[in-house]
mmCIF file with all atom_site columns, C-alpha atoms in Angstrom:
data_model
loop_
_atom_site.group_PDB
_atom_site.id
_atom_site.type_symbol
_atom_site.label_atom_id
_atom_site.label_alt_id
_atom_site.label_comp_id
_atom_site.label_asym_id
_atom_site.label_entity_id
_atom_site.label_seq_id
_atom_site.pdbx_PDB_ins_code
_atom_site.Cartn_x
_atom_site.Cartn_y
_atom_site.Cartn_z
_atom_site.occupancy
_atom_site.B_iso_or_equiv
_atom_site.pdbx_formal_charge
_atom_site.auth_seq_id
_atom_site.auth_comp_id
_atom_site.auth_asym_id
_atom_site.auth_atom_id
_atom_site.pdbx_PDB_model_num
ATOM 1   C CA . MET J 1 1   ? 7.973   -14.585 23.152 1.00 79.00 ? 1   MET J CA 1
ATOM 2   C CA . ARG J 1 2   ? 10.707  -13.575 25.427 1.00 91.00 ? 2   ARG J CA 1
ATOM 3   C CA . LYS J 1 3   ? 9.710   -11.397 28.298 1.00 94.00 ? 3   LYS J CA 1
ATOM 4   C CA . ASP J 1 4   ? 11.817  -8.460  27.269 1.00 95.00 ? 4   ASP J CA 1
ATOM 5   C CA . VAL J 1 5   ? 10.195  -8.544  23.746 1.00 95.00 ? 5   VAL J CA 1
ATOM 6   C CA . GLU J 1 6   ? 6.684   -8.671  25.271 1.00 95.00 ? 6   GLU J CA 1
ATOM 7   C CA . ARG J 1 7   ? 7.653   -5.680  27.452 1.00 97.00 ? 7   ARG J CA 1
ATOM 8   C CA . PHE J 1 8   ? 8.948   -3.408  24.471 1.00 97.00 ? 8   PHE J CA 1
ATOM 9   C CA . ILE J 1 9   ? 5.843   -4.452  22.377 1.00 97.00 ? 9   ILE J CA 1
ATOM 10  C CA . GLU J 1 10  ? 3.538   -3.497  25.271 1.00 97.00 ? 10  GLU J CA 1
ATOM 11  C CA . GLN J 1 11  ? 5.466   -0.296  26.084 1.00 97.00 ? 11  GLN J CA 1
ATOM 12  C CA . SER J 1 12  ? 5.124   0.786   22.359 1.00 97.00 ? 12  SER J CA 1
ATOM 13  C CA . GLY J 1 13  ? 1.377   0.146   22.611 1.00 97.00 ? 13  GLY J CA 1
ATOM 14  C CA . VAL J 1 14  ? 1.053   2.341   25.615 1.00 97.00 ? 14  VAL J CA 1
ATOM 15  C CA . LEU J 1 15  ? 3.053   5.063   24.148 1.00 96.00 ? 15  LEU J CA 1
ATOM 16  C CA . TRP J 1 16  ? 1.079   5.042   21.129 1.00 96.00 ? 16  TRP J CA 1
ATOM 17  C CA . GLU J 1 17  ? -2.231  5.200   22.996 1.00 97.00 ? 17  GLU J CA 1
ATOM 18  C CA . GLN J 1 18  ? -0.972  8.287   24.745 1.00 96.00 ? 18  GLN J CA 1
ATOM 19  C CA . ASP J 1 19  ? -0.845  9.991   21.360 1.00 92.00 ? 19  ASP J CA 1
ATOM 20  C CA . GLY J 1 20  ? -4.436  8.760   20.458 1.00 95.00 ? 20  GLY J CA 1
ATOM 21  C CA . ILE J 1 21  ? -3.477  6.022   18.361 1.00 95.00 ? 21  ILE J CA 1
ATOM 22  C CA . PRO J 1 22  ? -4.976  2.441   19.229 1.00 97.00 ? 22  PRO J CA 1
ATOM 23  C CA . ARG J 1 23  ? -2.675  0.424   21.501 1.00 97.00 ? 23  ARG J CA 1
ATOM 24  C CA . ILE J 1 24  ? -2.892  -2.503  19.254 1.00 97.00 ? 24  ILE J CA 1
ATOM 25  C CA . ALA J 1 25  ? -1.604  -0.416  16.347 1.00 97.00 ? 25  ALA J CA 1
ATOM 26  C CA . GLY J 1 26  ? 1.354   0.596   18.365 1.00 97.00 ? 26  GLY J CA 1
ATOM 27  C CA . ARG J 1 27  ? 2.094   -3.028  19.628 1.00 98.00 ? 27  ARG J CA 1
ATOM 28  C CA . ILE J 1 28  ? 1.722   -4.206  15.775 1.00 97.00 ? 28  ILE J CA 1
ATOM 29  C CA . PHE J 1 29  ? 4.364   -1.518  14.791 1.00 96.00 ? 29  PHE J CA 1
ATOM 30  C CA . ALA J 1 30  ? 6.845   -2.621  17.627 1.00 97.00 ? 30  ALA J CA 1
ATOM 31  C CA . LEU J 1 31  ? 6.456   -6.300  16.422 1.00 97.00 ? 31  LEU J CA 1
ATOM 32  C CA . VAL J 1 32  ? 7.026   -5.604  12.854 1.00 96.00 ? 32  VAL J CA 1
ATOM 33  C CA . LEU J 1 33  ? 9.709   -3.323  13.441 1.00 94.00 ? 33  LEU J CA 1
ATOM 34  C CA . ILE J 1 34  ? 11.900  -5.940  15.431 1.00 95.00 ? 34  ILE J CA 1
ATOM 35  C CA . SER J 1 35  ? 10.944  -8.741  13.026 1.00 95.00 ? 35  SER J CA 1
ATOM 36  C CA . ASP J 1 36  ? 13.441  -10.117 10.476 1.00 93.00 ? 36  ASP J CA 1
ATOM 37  C CA . GLN J 1 37  ? 10.787  -11.005 8.037  1.00 94.00 ? 37  GLN J CA 1
ATOM 38  C CA . ALA J 1 38  ? 7.430   -9.712  6.901  1.00 95.00 ? 38  ALA J CA 1
ATOM 39  C CA . LEU J 1 39  ? 4.497   -10.889 8.839  1.00 97.00 ? 39  LEU J CA 1
ATOM 40  C CA . SER J 1 40  ? 1.139   -12.174 7.945  1.00 96.00 ? 40  SER J CA 1
ATOM 41  C CA . LEU J 1 41  ? -2.052  -11.106 9.581  1.00 96.00 ? 41  LEU J CA 1
ATOM 42  C CA . ASP J 1 42  ? -2.170  -14.760 11.216 1.00 96.00 ? 42  ASP J CA 1
ATOM 43  C CA . GLU J 1 43  ? 1.554   -14.385 12.512 1.00 97.00 ? 43  GLU J CA 1
ATOM 44  C CA . ILE J 1 44  ? 0.598   -10.897 13.994 1.00 97.00 ? 44  ILE J CA 1
ATOM 45  C CA . THR J 1 45  ? -2.714  -12.057 15.385 1.00 97.00 ? 45  THR J CA 1
ATOM 46  C CA . GLN J 1 46  ? -0.935  -15.190 17.161 1.00 96.00 ? 46  GLN J CA 1
ATOM 47  C CA . SER J 1 47  ? 1.964   -13.336 18.319 1.00 96.00 ? 47  SER J CA 1
ATOM 48  C CA . LEU J 1 48  ? -0.045  -10.405 19.969 1.00 97.00 ? 48  LEU J CA 1
ATOM 49  C CA . GLY J 1 49  ? -2.936  -12.574 21.175 1.00 96.00 ? 49  GLY J CA 1
ATOM 50  C CA . VAL J 1 50  ? -5.449  -10.203 19.563 1.00 96.00 ? 50  VAL J CA 1
ATOM 51  C CA . SER J 1 51  ? -8.360  -10.486 17.049 1.00 96.00 ? 51  SER J CA 1
ATOM 52  C CA . LYS J 1 52  ? -7.760  -10.691 13.618 1.00 95.00 ? 52  LYS J CA 1
ATOM 53  C CA . ALA J 1 53  ? -10.235 -7.975  12.862 1.00 96.00 ? 53  ALA J CA 1
ATOM 54  C CA . SER J 1 54  ? -8.107  -5.640  15.122 1.00 96.00 ? 54  SER J CA 1
ATOM 55  C CA . VAL J 1 55  ? -5.000  -6.583  13.571 1.00 97.00 ? 55  VAL J CA 1
ATOM 56  C CA . SER J 1 56  ? -6.521  -6.166  9.920  1.00 96.00 ? 56  SER J CA 1
ATOM 57  C CA . ASN J 1 57  ? -7.972  -2.518  10.793 1.00 96.00 ? 57  ASN J CA 1
ATOM 58  C CA . ASP J 1 58  ? -4.940  -1.399  12.675 1.00 97.00 ? 58  ASP J CA 1
ATOM 59  C CA . THR J 1 59  ? -2.333  -2.722  9.859  1.00 96.00 ? 59  THR J CA 1
ATOM 60  C CA . ARG J 1 60  ? -4.450  -0.619  7.465  1.00 95.00 ? 60  ARG J CA 1
ATOM 61  C CA . LEU J 1 61  ? -4.063  2.306   9.755  1.00 95.00 ? 61  LEU J CA 1
ATOM 62  C CA . LEU J 1 62  ? -0.292  1.912   9.967  1.00 94.00 ? 62  LEU J CA 1
ATOM 63  C CA . GLU J 1 63  ? -0.141  1.431   6.289  1.00 90.00 ? 63  GLU J CA 1
ATOM 64  C CA . HIS J 1 64  ? -2.115  4.541   5.728  1.00 88.00 ? 64  HIS J CA 1
ATOM 65  C CA . MET J 1 65  ? 0.424   6.412   8.055  1.00 87.00 ? 65  MET J CA 1
ATOM 66  C CA . GLY J 1 66  ? 3.125   5.120   6.059  1.00 85.00 ? 66  GLY J CA 1
ATOM 67  C CA . LEU J 1 67  ? 4.718   3.130   8.931  1.00 90.00 ? 67  LEU J CA 1
ATOM 68  C CA . VAL J 1 68  ? 4.220   -0.220  7.617  1.00 92.00 ? 68  VAL J CA 1
ATOM 69  C CA . GLU J 1 69  ? 4.085   -1.595  3.963  1.00 91.00 ? 69  GLU J CA 1
ATOM 70  C CA . ARG J 1 70  ? 2.165   -4.370  2.544  1.00 92.00 ? 70  ARG J CA 1
ATOM 71  C CA . VAL J 1 71  ? 4.044   -7.018  0.445  1.00 93.00 ? 71  VAL J CA 1
ATOM 72  C CA . SER J 1 72  ? 3.304   -10.372 -0.990 1.00 91.00 ? 72  SER J CA 1
ATOM 73  C CA . MET J 1 73  ? 5.313   -13.630 -1.251 1.00 88.00 ? 73  MET J CA 1
ATOM 74  C CA . PRO J 1 74  ? 5.477   -15.500 -4.536 1.00 89.00 ? 74  PRO J CA 1
ATOM 75  C CA . GLY J 1 75  ? 3.051   -18.407 -4.470 1.00 90.00 ? 75  GLY J CA 1
ATOM 76  C CA . ASP J 1 76  ? 1.197   -17.034 -1.209 1.00 89.00 ? 76  ASP J CA 1
ATOM 77  C CA . ARG J 1 77  ? -2.189  -15.208 -1.605 1.00 90.00 ? 77  ARG J CA 1
ATOM 78  C CA . ARG J 1 78  ? -1.887  -13.645 1.863  1.00 91.00 ? 78  ARG J CA 1
ATOM 79  C CA . ASP J 1 79  ? -0.649  -10.082 2.654  1.00 92.00 ? 79  ASP J CA 1
ATOM 80  C CA . TYR J 1 80  ? 2.423   -9.599  4.584  1.00 95.00 ? 80  TYR J CA 1
ATOM 81  C CA . TYR J 1 81  ? 3.506   -6.557  6.631  1.00 96.00 ? 81  TYR J CA 1
ATOM 82  C CA . GLN J 1 82  ? 7.092   -5.121  7.149  1.00 94.00 ? 82  GLN J CA 1
ATOM 83  C CA . THR J 1 83  ? 8.647   -1.807  7.966  1.00 90.00 ? 83  THR J CA 1
ATOM 84  C CA . SER J 1 84  ? 11.860  -0.706  6.155  1.00 76.00 ? 84  SER J CA 1
ATOM 85  C CA . HIS J 1 85  ? 13.695  2.527   5.626  1.00 72.00 ? 85  HIS J CA 1
ATOM 86  C CA . ARG J 1 86  ? 11.249  3.231   2.657  1.00 80.00 ? 86  ARG J CA 1
ATOM 87  C CA . SER J 1 87  ? 8.385   2.804   5.099  1.00 82.00 ? 87  SER J CA 1
ATOM 88  C CA . PHE J 1 88  ? 9.911   5.290   7.563  1.00 83.00 ? 88  PHE J CA 1
ATOM 89  C CA . GLU J 1 89  ? 10.790  7.761   4.737  1.00 87.00 ? 89  GLU J CA 1
ATOM 90  C CA . ARG J 1 90  ? 7.167   7.587   3.763  1.00 86.00 ? 90  ARG J CA 1
ATOM 91  C CA . ALA J 1 91  ? 6.064   8.236   7.304  1.00 85.00 ? 91  ALA J CA 1
ATOM 92  C CA . ILE J 1 92  ? 8.183   11.422  7.759  1.00 90.00 ? 92  ILE J CA 1
ATOM 93  C CA . THR J 1 93  ? 6.767   12.551  4.212  1.00 91.00 ? 93  THR J CA 1
ATOM 94  C CA . GLU J 1 94  ? 3.327   12.031  5.085  1.00 88.00 ? 94  GLU J CA 1
ATOM 95  C CA . ARG J 1 95  ? 4.049   13.930  8.434  1.00 89.00 ? 95  ARG J CA 1
ATOM 96  C CA . ILE J 1 96  ? 5.575   16.644  6.408  1.00 94.00 ? 96  ILE J CA 1
ATOM 97  C CA . ARG J 1 97  ? 2.502   16.958  4.235  1.00 93.00 ? 97  ARG J CA 1
ATOM 98  C CA . ARG J 1 98  ? 0.130   17.092  7.305  1.00 91.00 ? 98  ARG J CA 1
ATOM 99  C CA . MET J 1 99  ? 2.210   19.781  8.861  1.00 93.00 ? 99  MET J CA 1
ATOM 100 C CA . ARG J 1 100 ? 1.966   21.914  5.818  1.00 94.00 ? 100 ARG J CA 1
ATOM 101 C CA . GLN J 1 101 ? -1.924  21.190  5.606  1.00 95.00 ? 101 GLN J CA 1
ATOM 102 C CA . PHE J 1 102 ? -2.040  22.494  9.237  1.00 94.00 ? 102 PHE J CA 1
ATOM 103 C CA . ASP J 1 103 ? 0.040   25.359  8.531  1.00 93.00 ? 103 ASP J CA 1
ATOM 104 C CA . GLU J 1 104 ? -2.210  26.304  5.607  1.00 94.00 ? 104 GLU J CA 1
ATOM 105 C CA . LEU J 1 105 ? -5.234  25.922  7.996  1.00 95.00 ? 105 LEU J CA 1
ATOM 106 C CA . ILE J 1 106 ? -3.370  28.328  10.530 1.00 93.00 ? 106 ILE J CA 1
ATOM 107 C CA . GLU J 1 107 ? -2.562  30.756  7.671  1.00 91.00 ? 107 GLU J CA 1
ATOM 108 C CA . SER J 1 108 ? -6.212  30.879  6.605  1.00 93.00 ? 108 SER J CA 1
ATOM 109 C CA . ALA J 1 109 ? -7.073  31.653  10.303 1.00 92.00 ? 109 ALA J CA 1
ATOM 110 C CA . ARG J 1 110 ? -4.433  34.493  10.239 1.00 87.00 ? 110 ARG J CA 1
ATOM 111 C CA . ALA J 1 111 ? -6.035  35.937  7.219  1.00 86.00 ? 111 ALA J CA 1
ATOM 112 C CA . LEU J 1 112 ? -9.354  36.473  9.081  1.00 87.00 ? 112 LEU J CA 1
ATOM 113 C CA . ALA J 1 113 ? -10.067 40.069  9.928  1.00 75.00 ? 113 ALA J CA 1
ATOM 114 C CA . VAL J 1 114 ? -11.920 39.425  13.314 1.00 69.00 ? 114 VAL J CA 1
ATOM 115 C CA . GLN J 1 115 ? -8.980  38.455  15.365 1.00 72.00 ? 115 GLN J CA 1
ATOM 116 C CA . SER J 1 116 ? -7.947  40.213  18.719 1.00 87.00 ? 116 SER J CA 1
ATOM 117 C CA . PRO J 1 117 ? -4.162  40.735  19.417 1.00 89.00 ? 117 PRO J CA 1
ATOM 118 C CA . ALA J 1 118 ? -4.170  37.670  21.794 1.00 91.00 ? 118 ALA J CA 1
ATOM 119 C CA . VAL J 1 119 ? -5.494  35.521  18.972 1.00 91.00 ? 119 VAL J CA 1
ATOM 120 C CA . ARG J 1 120 ? -3.169  36.770  16.340 1.00 89.00 ? 120 ARG J CA 1
ATOM 121 C CA . ALA J 1 121 ? -0.248  36.217  18.533 1.00 91.00 ? 121 ALA J CA 1
ATOM 122 C CA . ARG J 1 122 ? -1.526  32.561  19.171 1.00 92.00 ? 122 ARG J CA 1
ATOM 123 C CA . LEU J 1 123 ? -1.921  32.121  15.409 1.00 92.00 ? 123 LEU J CA 1
ATOM 124 C CA . ASP J 1 124 ? 1.492   33.550  14.803 1.00 92.00 ? 124 ASP J CA 1
ATOM 125 C CA . ASP J 1 125 ? 3.133   31.083  17.314 1.00 95.00 ? 125 ASP J CA 1
ATOM 126 C CA . HIS J 1 126 ? 1.491   28.058  15.557 1.00 94.00 ? 126 HIS J CA 1
ATOM 127 C CA . HIS J 1 127 ? 2.706   29.226  12.227 1.00 93.00 ? 127 HIS J CA 1
ATOM 128 C CA . VAL J 1 128 ? 6.111   29.572  13.801 1.00 95.00 ? 128 VAL J CA 1
ATOM 129 C CA . ALA J 1 129 ? 6.134   26.344  15.128 1.00 95.00 ? 129 ALA J CA 1
ATOM 130 C CA . PHE J 1 130 ? 4.720   24.561  12.200 1.00 93.00 ? 130 PHE J CA 1
ATOM 131 C CA . THR J 1 131 ? 7.462   26.185  9.959  1.00 94.00 ? 131 THR J CA 1
ATOM 132 C CA . HIS J 1 132 ? 10.332  25.115  12.091 1.00 95.00 ? 132 HIS J CA 1
ATOM 133 C CA . ILE J 1 133 ? 8.912   21.410  12.620 1.00 95.00 ? 133 ILE J CA 1
ATOM 134 C CA . THR J 1 134 ? 8.368   21.187  8.898  1.00 96.00 ? 134 THR J CA 1
ATOM 135 C CA . ARG J 1 135 ? 11.896  22.142  8.153  1.00 96.00 ? 135 ARG J CA 1
ATOM 136 C CA . ALA J 1 136 ? 13.536  19.975  10.908 1.00 96.00 ? 136 ALA J CA 1
ATOM 137 C CA . LEU J 1 137 ? 11.375  17.164  9.449  1.00 95.00 ? 137 LEU J CA 1
ATOM 138 C CA . GLU J 1 138 ? 12.569  17.970  5.922  1.00 96.00 ? 138 GLU J CA 1
ATOM 139 C CA . ALA J 1 139 ? 16.299  17.942  7.067  1.00 95.00 ? 139 ALA J CA 1
ATOM 140 C CA . ALA J 1 140 ? 15.833  14.783  8.744  1.00 92.00 ? 140 ALA J CA 1
ATOM 141 C CA . LEU J 1 141 ? 14.326  13.054  5.766  1.00 93.00 ? 141 LEU J CA 1
ATOM 142 C CA . GLU J 1 142 ? 17.150  14.379  3.501  1.00 94.00 ? 142 GLU J CA 1
ATOM 143 C CA . GLU J 1 143 ? 19.688  13.121  6.131  1.00 92.00 ? 143 GLU J CA 1
ATOM 144 C CA . LEU J 1 144 ? 18.114  9.614   6.008  1.00 88.00 ? 144 LEU J CA 1
ATOM 145 C CA . ARG J 1 145 ? 17.912  9.416   2.174  1.00 89.00 ? 145 ARG J CA 1
ATOM 146 C CA . MET J 1 146 ? 21.508  10.361  1.953  1.00 90.00 ? 146 MET J CA 1
ATOM 147 C CA . ARG J 1 147 ? 22.337  7.793   4.593  1.00 89.00 ? 147 ARG J CA 1
ATOM 148 C CA . HIS J 1 148 ? 20.505  5.163   2.491  1.00 84.00 ? 148 HIS J CA 1
ATOM 149 C CA . ARG J 1 149 ? 22.077  6.330   -0.903 1.00 85.00 ? 149 ARG J CA 1
ATOM 150 C CA . ASP J 1 150 ? 25.451  5.907   1.023  1.00 83.00 ? 150 ASP J CA 1
ATOM 151 C CA . ALA J 1 151 ? 24.819  2.475   2.345  1.00 81.00 ? 151 ALA J CA 1
ATOM 152 C CA . SER J 1 152 ? 23.394  1.256   -0.959 1.00 81.00 ? 152 SER J CA 1
ATOM 153 C CA . ALA J 1 153 ? 26.435  2.690   -2.940 1.00 83.00 ? 153 ALA J CA 1
ATOM 154 C CA . SER J 1 154 ? 28.878  0.624   -0.465 1.00 76.00 ? 154 SER J CA 1
#
């Protein structure tokens, strides 16, 4: 593997790790992101030099997050992983869903009668932030979908 590719993959792992996601998951995502074709667990394991168990666990995590999708190849029993505009759209959709859940939780806290003015202000700030972030993600998702529709119509 080229040094610049190795560096990109490692930087991705470090960045993801800073957000509390396993470093290997970030490295897998980077590898799959820049790959021209879907990769098997064995190919990912070999490329990254990590255990197959770690790759298996972290690909499942990435799949759950909507960032990679599992595909099959005709005549091959192995699972392969790839990313595409559909997987990115699913990831944004999942993030919107989670943001709404957090906002609902904040709303339930805002309904509690035992809040001080400082707590109420803090909860209001969270509500405003979640509302704006969700709207921004929804706008970005719609823009992506329009872009993909336009590209497929061409």
